[in-house]
mmCIF file of C-alpha atoms in Angstrom:
data_model
loop_
_atom_site.group_PDB
_atom_site.id
_atom_site.type_symbol
_atom_site.label_atom_id
_atom_site.label_comp_id
_atom_site.label_asym_id
_atom_site.label_seq_id
_atom_site.Cartn_x
_atom_site.Cartn_y
_atom_site.Cartn_z
ATOM 1 C CA MET J 1 -87.330 -83.615 -90.565
ATOM 2 C CA ALA J 2 -84.236 -81.766 -89.198
ATOM 3 C CA ASP J 3 -81.078 -83.919 -88.348
ATOM 4 C CA HIS J 4 -80.355 -83.567 -84.542
ATOM 5 C CA THR J 5 -78.243 -86.824 -84.200
ATOM 6 C CA THR J 6 -75.192 -84.898 -82.744
ATOM 7 C CA ASP J 7 -77.358 -83.215 -80.287
ATOM 8 C CA PRO J 8 -78.231 -85.604 -77.315
ATOM 9 C CA ALA J 9 -81.328 -83.801 -76.637
ATOM 10 C CA GLY J 10 -82.547 -84.807 -80.222
ATOM 11 C CA LEU J 11 -81.954 -88.443 -79.306
ATOM 12 C CA ARG J 12 -84.756 -88.568 -76.960
ATOM 13 C CA GLY J 13 -88.285 -89.422 -77.524
ATOM 14 C CA ASP J 14 -90.667 -86.585 -78.778
ATOM 15 C CA CYS J 15 -94.117 -88.045 -78.444
ATOM 16 C CA GLU J 16 -95.751 -85.195 -80.008
ATOM 17 C CA ARG J 17 -94.209 -86.143 -83.380
ATOM 18 C CA CYS J 18 -94.754 -89.930 -83.057
ATOM 19 C CA PHE J 19 -97.755 -92.135 -83.682
ATOM 20 C CA GLY J 20 -97.301 -93.788 -80.254
ATOM 21 C CA LEU J 21 -95.206 -96.507 -81.748
ATOM 22 C CA CYS J 22 -93.863 -97.664 -78.409
ATOM 23 C CA CYS J 23 -97.460 -98.296 -77.178
ATOM 24 C CA VAL J 24 -98.223 -100.482 -80.119
ATOM 25 C CA ALA J 25 -94.823 -102.190 -81.084
ATOM 26 C CA LEU J 26 -93.707 -103.293 -77.681
ATOM 27 C CA PRO J 27 -94.914 -106.237 -75.762
ATOM 28 C CA PHE J 28 -95.067 -106.241 -71.810
ATOM 29 C CA ALA J 29 -96.249 -108.562 -69.040
ATOM 30 C CA ALA J 30 -98.159 -108.058 -66.252
ATOM 31 C CA SER J 31 -95.575 -107.316 -63.468
ATOM 32 C CA ALA J 32 -94.518 -104.711 -61.029
ATOM 33 C CA ASP J 33 -93.732 -102.511 -64.133
ATOM 34 C CA PHE J 34 -96.991 -103.220 -65.868
ATOM 35 C CA ALA J 35 -100.625 -103.636 -64.942
ATOM 36 C CA ILE J 36 -101.639 -105.837 -67.743
ATOM 37 C CA ASP J 37 -100.246 -108.094 -70.475
ATOM 38 C CA LYS J 38 -99.856 -106.710 -74.111
ATOM 39 C CA GLN J 39 -98.798 -108.436 -77.124
ATOM 40 C CA ALA J 40 -96.192 -106.936 -79.590
ATOM 41 C CA GLY J 41 -98.156 -105.173 -82.362
ATOM 42 C CA LYS J 42 -101.374 -104.670 -80.258
ATOM 43 C CA PRO J 43 -102.098 -101.061 -79.189
ATOM 44 C CA CYS J 44 -102.043 -100.474 -75.499
ATOM 45 C CA PRO J 45 -105.727 -99.965 -74.224
ATOM 46 C CA ASN J 46 -104.609 -96.604 -72.655
ATOM 47 C CA LEU J 47 -103.597 -95.366 -76.272
ATOM 48 C CA GLN J 48 -106.045 -92.883 -77.474
ATOM 49 C CA GLY J 49 -107.222 -92.019 -80.961
ATOM 50 C CA ASP J 50 -104.933 -89.063 -81.117
ATOM 51 C CA HIS J 51 -101.795 -91.309 -80.345
ATOM 52 C CA ARG J 52 -101.597 -89.757 -76.765
ATOM 53 C CA CYS J 53 -101.620 -91.746 -73.565
ATOM 54 C CA GLY J 54 -104.935 -91.478 -71.616
ATOM 55 C CA ILE J 55 -103.326 -92.049 -68.294
ATOM 56 C CA HIS J 56 -99.967 -90.196 -68.944
ATOM 57 C CA ALA J 57 -100.047 -88.148 -65.594
ATOM 58 C CA GLU J 58 -101.106 -91.248 -63.573
ATOM 59 C CA LEU J 59 -98.927 -94.038 -65.275
ATOM 60 C CA ARG J 60 -97.036 -94.741 -61.962
ATOM 61 C CA THR J 61 -100.091 -94.787 -59.614
ATOM 62 C CA LYS J 62 -102.004 -97.044 -62.136
ATOM 63 C CA GLY J 63 -99.335 -99.583 -62.389
ATOM 64 C CA PHE J 64 -97.382 -98.706 -65.499
ATOM 65 C CA THR J 65 -94.011 -97.644 -63.963
ATOM 66 C CA GLY J 66 -92.289 -99.243 -67.033
ATOM 67 C CA CYS J 67 -93.683 -96.735 -69.306
ATOM 68 C CA THR J 68 -92.194 -93.894 -67.191
ATOM 69 C CA VAL J 69 -88.880 -95.469 -67.575
ATOM 70 C CA TYR J 70 -88.823 -96.099 -71.315
ATOM 71 C CA ASP J 71 -87.222 -93.813 -73.957
ATOM 72 C CA CYS J 72 -86.989 -94.661 -77.749
ATOM 73 C CA PHE J 73 -83.792 -92.393 -78.110
ATOM 74 C CA GLY J 74 -85.858 -90.257 -80.783
ATOM 75 C CA ALA J 75 -86.638 -93.493 -82.957
ATOM 76 C CA GLY J 76 -90.347 -92.884 -82.656
ATOM 77 C CA GLN J 77 -90.445 -89.475 -84.241
ATOM 78 C CA LYS J 78 -87.836 -90.806 -86.962
ATOM 79 C CA VAL J 79 -89.844 -93.756 -87.981
ATOM 80 C CA SER J 80 -93.093 -91.734 -87.969
ATOM 81 C CA GLN J 81 -91.968 -88.469 -89.809
ATOM 82 C CA LEU J 82 -89.040 -89.541 -91.901
ATOM 83 C CA THR J 83 -89.151 -93.351 -92.625
ATOM 84 C CA PHE J 84 -93.010 -93.331 -93.320
ATOM 85 C CA GLY J 85 -93.263 -89.576 -94.505
ATOM 86 C CA GLY J 86 -95.584 -88.520 -91.533
ATOM 87 C CA ARG J 87 -98.430 -90.928 -92.742
ATOM 88 C CA ASP J 88 -100.839 -91.793 -89.899
ATOM 89 C CA PRO J 89 -100.971 -95.540 -89.633
ATOM 90 C CA ARG J 90 -104.781 -95.315 -88.786
ATOM 91 C CA THR J 91 -105.543 -94.013 -92.133
ATOM 92 C CA GLY J 92 -103.011 -95.845 -94.352
ATOM 93 C CA PRO J 93 -102.687 -99.175 -95.662
ATOM 94 C CA ARG J 94 -102.875 -102.043 -92.887
ATOM 95 C CA ASP J 95 -99.467 -103.608 -94.194
ATOM 96 C CA GLU J 96 -97.773 -100.435 -93.842
ATOM 97 C CA ALA J 97 -98.851 -100.044 -90.416
ATOM 98 C CA ARG J 98 -97.415 -103.458 -89.713
ATOM 99 C CA ARG J 99 -94.167 -102.394 -91.226
ATOM 100 C CA MET J 100 -94.056 -99.397 -89.130
ATOM 101 C CA VAL J 101 -94.319 -101.552 -86.084
ATOM 102 C CA ASP J 102 -91.619 -103.831 -87.322
ATOM 103 C CA VAL J 103 -89.103 -101.122 -88.265
ATOM 104 C CA PHE J 104 -89.578 -99.096 -85.028
ATOM 105 C CA PRO J 105 -87.444 -101.549 -82.844
ATOM 106 C CA VAL J 106 -84.716 -101.835 -85.520
ATOM 107 C CA VAL J 107 -84.359 -97.863 -85.571
ATOM 108 C CA ARG J 108 -84.668 -97.792 -81.730
ATOM 109 C CA GLN J 109 -81.425 -99.936 -81.512
ATOM 110 C CA LEU J 110 -79.676 -97.610 -84.113
ATOM 111 C CA HIS J 111 -80.708 -94.531 -82.237
ATOM 112 C CA GLU J 112 -79.336 -96.072 -78.915
ATOM 113 C CA LEU J 113 -76.074 -96.524 -80.824
ATOM 114 C CA LEU J 114 -76.159 -92.945 -81.860
ATOM 115 C CA TRP J 115 -76.549 -91.845 -78.219
ATOM 116 C CA TYR J 116 -73.346 -93.711 -77.208
ATOM 117 C CA LEU J 117 -71.348 -92.528 -80.155
ATOM 118 C CA THR J 118 -72.333 -88.926 -79.569
ATOM 119 C CA GLU J 119 -71.426 -89.109 -76.053
ATOM 120 C CA ALA J 120 -68.103 -90.755 -76.874
ATOM 121 C CA LEU J 121 -67.229 -87.813 -79.064
ATOM 122 C CA THR J 122 -67.646 -85.426 -76.181
ATOM 123 C CA LEU J 123 -64.946 -87.239 -74.197
ATOM 124 C CA PRO J 124 -61.579 -85.657 -74.672
ATOM 125 C CA ALA J 125 -59.746 -88.840 -73.428
ATOM 126 C CA ALA J 126 -61.216 -90.476 -76.688
ATOM 127 C CA ARG J 127 -59.669 -87.912 -78.825
ATOM 128 C CA PRO J 128 -57.327 -90.430 -80.408
ATOM 129 C CA ILE J 129 -60.206 -92.379 -81.979
ATOM 130 C CA HIS J 130 -62.525 -89.321 -82.553
ATOM 131 C CA ALA J 131 -62.401 -89.821 -86.487
ATOM 132 C CA ASP J 132 -63.286 -93.409 -86.156
ATOM 133 C CA LEU J 133 -66.116 -92.476 -83.909
ATOM 134 C CA SER J 134 -67.403 -89.804 -86.368
ATOM 135 C CA ARG J 135 -67.357 -92.091 -89.275
ATOM 136 C CA ALA J 136 -69.240 -94.823 -87.229
ATOM 137 C CA LEU J 137 -71.863 -92.135 -86.171
ATOM 138 C CA GLU J 138 -72.176 -91.217 -89.737
ATOM 139 C CA ARG J 139 -72.595 -94.673 -91.032
ATOM 140 C CA THR J 140 -75.122 -95.339 -88.367
ATOM 141 C CA GLU J 141 -77.244 -92.228 -89.130
ATOM 142 C CA ALA J 142 -77.171 -93.205 -92.674
ATOM 143 C CA LEU J 143 -78.713 -96.624 -91.723
ATOM 144 C CA THR J 144 -81.607 -94.921 -89.855
ATOM 145 C CA ARG J 145 -82.549 -93.177 -92.985
ATOM 146 C CA ARG J 146 -82.918 -96.254 -95.250
ATOM 147 C CA THR J 147 -86.179 -97.598 -96.621
ATOM 148 C CA PRO J 148 -88.664 -99.734 -94.573
ATOM 149 C CA GLU J 149 -87.641 -102.770 -96.659
ATOM 150 C CA GLU J 150 -84.008 -102.171 -95.964
ATOM 151 C CA LEU J 151 -84.495 -101.573 -92.299
ATOM 152 C CA GLY J 152 -86.356 -104.757 -91.980
ATOM 153 C CA ALA J 153 -83.627 -106.809 -93.491
ATOM 154 C CA LEU J 154 -80.739 -105.083 -91.524
ATOM 155 C CA ASP J 155 -78.518 -107.095 -89.347
ATOM 156 C CA VAL J 156 -78.686 -104.694 -86.367
ATOM 157 C CA GLY J 157 -76.682 -107.329 -84.181
ATOM 158 C CA ALA J 158 -73.744 -107.388 -86.487
ATOM 159 C CA HIS J 159 -73.734 -103.451 -86.759
ATOM 160 C CA ARG J 160 -73.868 -103.200 -82.920
ATOM 161 C CA GLN J 161 -70.766 -105.422 -82.432
ATOM 162 C CA ASP J 162 -68.828 -103.366 -84.851
ATOM 163 C CA ILE J 163 -69.726 -100.374 -82.923
ATOM 164 C CA ASN J 164 -69.123 -101.955 -79.543
ATOM 165 C CA VAL J 165 -65.322 -102.453 -80.431
ATOM 166 C CA LEU J 166 -65.094 -98.605 -80.676
ATOM 167 C CA LEU J 167 -67.131 -98.134 -77.529
ATOM 168 C CA LEU J 168 -64.888 -100.589 -75.567
ATOM 169 C CA LYS J 169 -61.808 -98.570 -76.767
ATOM 170 C CA THR J 170 -63.564 -95.341 -75.644
ATOM 171 C CA SER J 171 -64.080 -96.742 -72.175
ATOM 172 C CA GLU J 172 -60.452 -97.867 -71.793
ATOM 173 C CA LEU J 173 -59.285 -94.426 -72.742
ATOM 174 C CA ALA J 174 -61.651 -92.566 -70.675
ATOM 175 C CA ARG J 175 -60.962 -94.613 -67.579
ATOM 176 C CA ALA J 176 -57.194 -94.605 -68.105
ATOM 177 C CA GLY J 177 -56.772 -91.304 -66.598
ATOM 178 C CA ILE J 178 -58.660 -91.795 -63.427
ATOM 179 C CA ARG J 179 -56.259 -92.363 -60.305
ATOM 180 C CA GLY J 180 -56.381 -95.277 -58.122
ATOM 181 C CA LYS J 181 -57.327 -98.887 -58.615
ATOM 182 C CA LYS J 182 -60.223 -99.321 -60.983
ATOM 183 C CA LYS J 183 -62.625 -102.134 -60.255
ATOM 184 C CA ASN J 184 -63.799 -104.401 -63.081
ATOM 185 C CA ARG J 185 -67.370 -105.408 -62.361
ATOM 186 C CA ARG J 186 -68.341 -105.866 -65.916
ATOM 187 C CA GLY J 187 -71.380 -108.233 -66.158
ATOM 188 C CA ALA J 188 -71.188 -108.826 -62.330
ATOM 189 C CA ASP J 189 -74.233 -109.949 -60.445
ATOM 190 C CA LEU J 190 -74.549 -107.116 -57.781
ATOM 191 C CA MET J 191 -78.376 -107.359 -57.244
ATOM 192 C CA GLY J 192 -79.210 -105.884 -53.989
ATOM 193 C CA ALA J 193 -75.571 -105.367 -53.030
ATOM 194 C CA ARG J 194 -74.749 -103.190 -50.174
ATOM 195 C CA LEU J 195 -72.384 -100.568 -51.944
ATOM 196 C CA LYS J 196 -73.113 -97.536 -49.691
ATOM 197 C CA GLY J 197 -70.228 -95.254 -49.971
ATOM 198 C CA ALA J 198 -68.286 -97.522 -52.178
ATOM 199 C CA ASP J 199 -65.355 -96.164 -54.102
ATOM 200 C CA LEU J 200 -66.346 -97.042 -57.755
ATOM 201 C CA ARG J 201 -64.294 -94.290 -59.516
ATOM 202 C CA GLY J 202 -63.489 -95.362 -63.050
ATOM 203 C CA ALA J 203 -65.019 -98.827 -62.577
ATOM 204 C CA ASP J 204 -66.043 -100.875 -65.561
ATOM 205 C CA LEU J 205 -69.684 -101.751 -64.777
ATOM 206 C CA ARG J 206 -70.760 -102.477 -68.265
ATOM 207 C CA GLY J 207 -73.920 -104.882 -68.175
ATOM 208 C CA ALA J 208 -73.664 -105.111 -64.358
ATOM 209 C CA TYR J 209 -76.822 -106.271 -62.429
ATOM 210 C CA LEU J 210 -77.352 -103.555 -59.868
ATOM 211 C CA ILE J 211 -80.929 -104.269 -59.346
ATOM 212 C CA ALA J 212 -82.037 -102.735 -55.856
ATOM 213 C CA ALA J 213 -78.293 -102.223 -55.090
ATOM 214 C CA ASP J 214 -77.596 -99.739 -52.326
ATOM 215 C CA LEU J 215 -75.403 -97.103 -53.902
ATOM 216 C CA THR J 216 -76.216 -94.399 -51.600
ATOM 217 C CA GLY J 217 -73.370 -91.955 -51.226
ATOM 218 C CA ALA J 218 -71.355 -94.056 -53.732
ATOM 219 C CA ASP J 219 -68.539 -92.591 -55.777
ATOM 220 C CA LEU J 220 -69.183 -93.480 -59.606
ATOM 221 C CA ARG J 221 -67.128 -90.767 -61.058
ATOM 222 C CA GLY J 222 -65.789 -91.774 -64.510
ATOM 223 C CA ALA J 223 -67.556 -95.248 -64.321
ATOM 224 C CA ASP J 224 -68.597 -97.005 -67.572
ATOM 225 C CA LEU J 225 -72.382 -97.692 -66.952
ATOM 226 C CA ILE J 226 -73.230 -98.981 -70.400
ATOM 227 C CA GLY J 227 -76.024 -101.457 -70.296
ATOM 228 C CA ALA J 228 -75.919 -101.555 -66.317
ATOM 229 C CA ASP J 229 -79.332 -102.540 -64.774
ATOM 230 C CA LEU J 230 -80.185 -99.956 -62.423
ATOM 231 C CA ARG J 231 -83.756 -100.891 -61.749
ATOM 232 C CA ASP J 232 -84.562 -99.696 -58.149
ATOM 233 C CA ALA J 233 -81.004 -98.971 -57.376
ATOM 234 C CA ASP J 234 -80.585 -96.250 -54.750
ATOM 235 C CA LEU J 235 -78.497 -93.598 -55.992
ATOM 236 C CA THR J 236 -79.312 -91.139 -53.224
ATOM 237 C CA ASP J 237 -76.322 -88.644 -52.719
ATOM 238 C CA ALA J 238 -74.206 -90.819 -55.077
ATOM 239 C CA ASP J 239 -71.821 -89.037 -57.344
ATOM 240 C CA LEU J 240 -72.107 -89.962 -61.017
ATOM 241 C CA THR J 241 -70.167 -86.900 -62.316
ATOM 242 C CA ASP J 242 -68.351 -87.749 -65.428
ATOM 243 C CA ALA J 243 -69.876 -91.283 -65.596
ATOM 244 C CA PHE J 244 -70.427 -92.088 -69.072
ATOM 245 C CA PHE J 245 -72.622 -94.168 -71.264
ATOM 246 C CA LEU J 246 -75.485 -93.791 -68.711
ATOM 247 C CA THR J 247 -78.860 -93.285 -70.463
ATOM 248 C CA GLN J 248 -82.018 -91.579 -69.384
ATOM 249 C CA PRO J 249 -84.047 -94.865 -69.186
ATOM 250 C CA GLN J 250 -81.313 -96.371 -66.749
ATOM 251 C CA LEU J 251 -81.588 -93.405 -64.664
ATOM 252 C CA ASN J 252 -85.454 -93.281 -64.813
ATOM 253 C CA ALA J 253 -85.401 -96.894 -63.565
ATOM 254 C CA ALA J 254 -83.383 -95.912 -60.478
ATOM 255 C CA ARG J 255 -84.000 -94.124 -57.215
ATOM 256 C CA GLY J 256 -82.308 -90.910 -56.260
ATOM 257 C CA GLY J 257 -82.825 -87.530 -54.864
ATOM 258 C CA ALA J 258 -81.638 -83.787 -54.893
ATOM 259 C CA GLY J 259 -78.171 -84.833 -53.470
ATOM 260 C CA THR J 260 -77.459 -87.204 -56.552
ATOM 261 C CA ARG J 261 -74.857 -85.550 -58.790
ATOM 262 C CA LEU J 262 -75.406 -86.279 -62.374
ATOM 263 C CA PRO J 263 -73.570 -86.006 -65.715
ATOM 264 C CA GLY J 264 -74.774 -83.399 -67.914
ATOM 265 C CA SER J 265 -75.998 -85.995 -70.470
ATOM 266 C CA VAL J 266 -78.962 -86.898 -68.460
ATOM 267 C CA THR J 267 -81.717 -85.070 -66.389
ATOM 268 C CA ARG J 268 -83.018 -85.507 -62.984
ATOM 269 C CA PRO J 269 -85.999 -87.770 -63.087
ATOM 270 C CA ALA J 270 -89.244 -85.913 -61.739
ATOM 271 C CA HIS J 271 -90.294 -88.944 -59.791
ATOM 272 C CA TRP J 272 -87.158 -88.765 -57.463
ATOM 273 C CA THR J 273 -88.670 -86.017 -55.447
ATOM 274 C CA ALA J 274 -92.239 -87.071 -55.726
ATOM 275 C CA ARG J 275 -93.812 -89.401 -53.241
ATOM 276 C CA LEU J 276 -96.540 -91.988 -54.555
#
């Protein structure tokens, strides 16, 4: 399998090359995001024999909005095609299928880190630490290519902490050049907050809870959005130009429109213009 880890497009799920791992490995509970309960390791009833979703075109209307938000950052095809050599879990040994399910969340976390490191390397302001970021990316990529046994024993949390030191430094460097007073809203509870037209240029919104927040027309240029919870946040006409560490799943969970300005690292969700 070709190595696309320095290309953000290669760090997105490619369902055509995956054995539907997210539909098997991940648990979910009946809620506004999922119509039913499902245990980890149990295939979703909508998963067909060819590893395709039987209701893919109707996920939102049938109560599976959570599925349309999710992205594995390319971990699904990595585990399916590289870690397990393209062996279909339906026809292989049962214990191998279980290991595939166990390894998938580990590689997913590593691929998420690859996404952040790859983006960090595109930021000119982070040039003083580009060498460190490159080494971290190479080290993380190497971890994703370990054997199933090695991946199962990996302390992903410790590796994430090491990478986070670099990502924090990247954030400081990237936001330092933005004029004006930069707001620190790291980890803040901003659920349902009225932030219409707010000046959040260069803000630290790492891990902030922005669920259902009104961010219409807000200026989020150069903001750090790593880990921010944007579920149902209204980004209509907001300016996220040069906002960084914003992932596609975060954006998919939010609401927006044609007037929402986005960084080049993400794409405009199709459901933003569709009415259910």
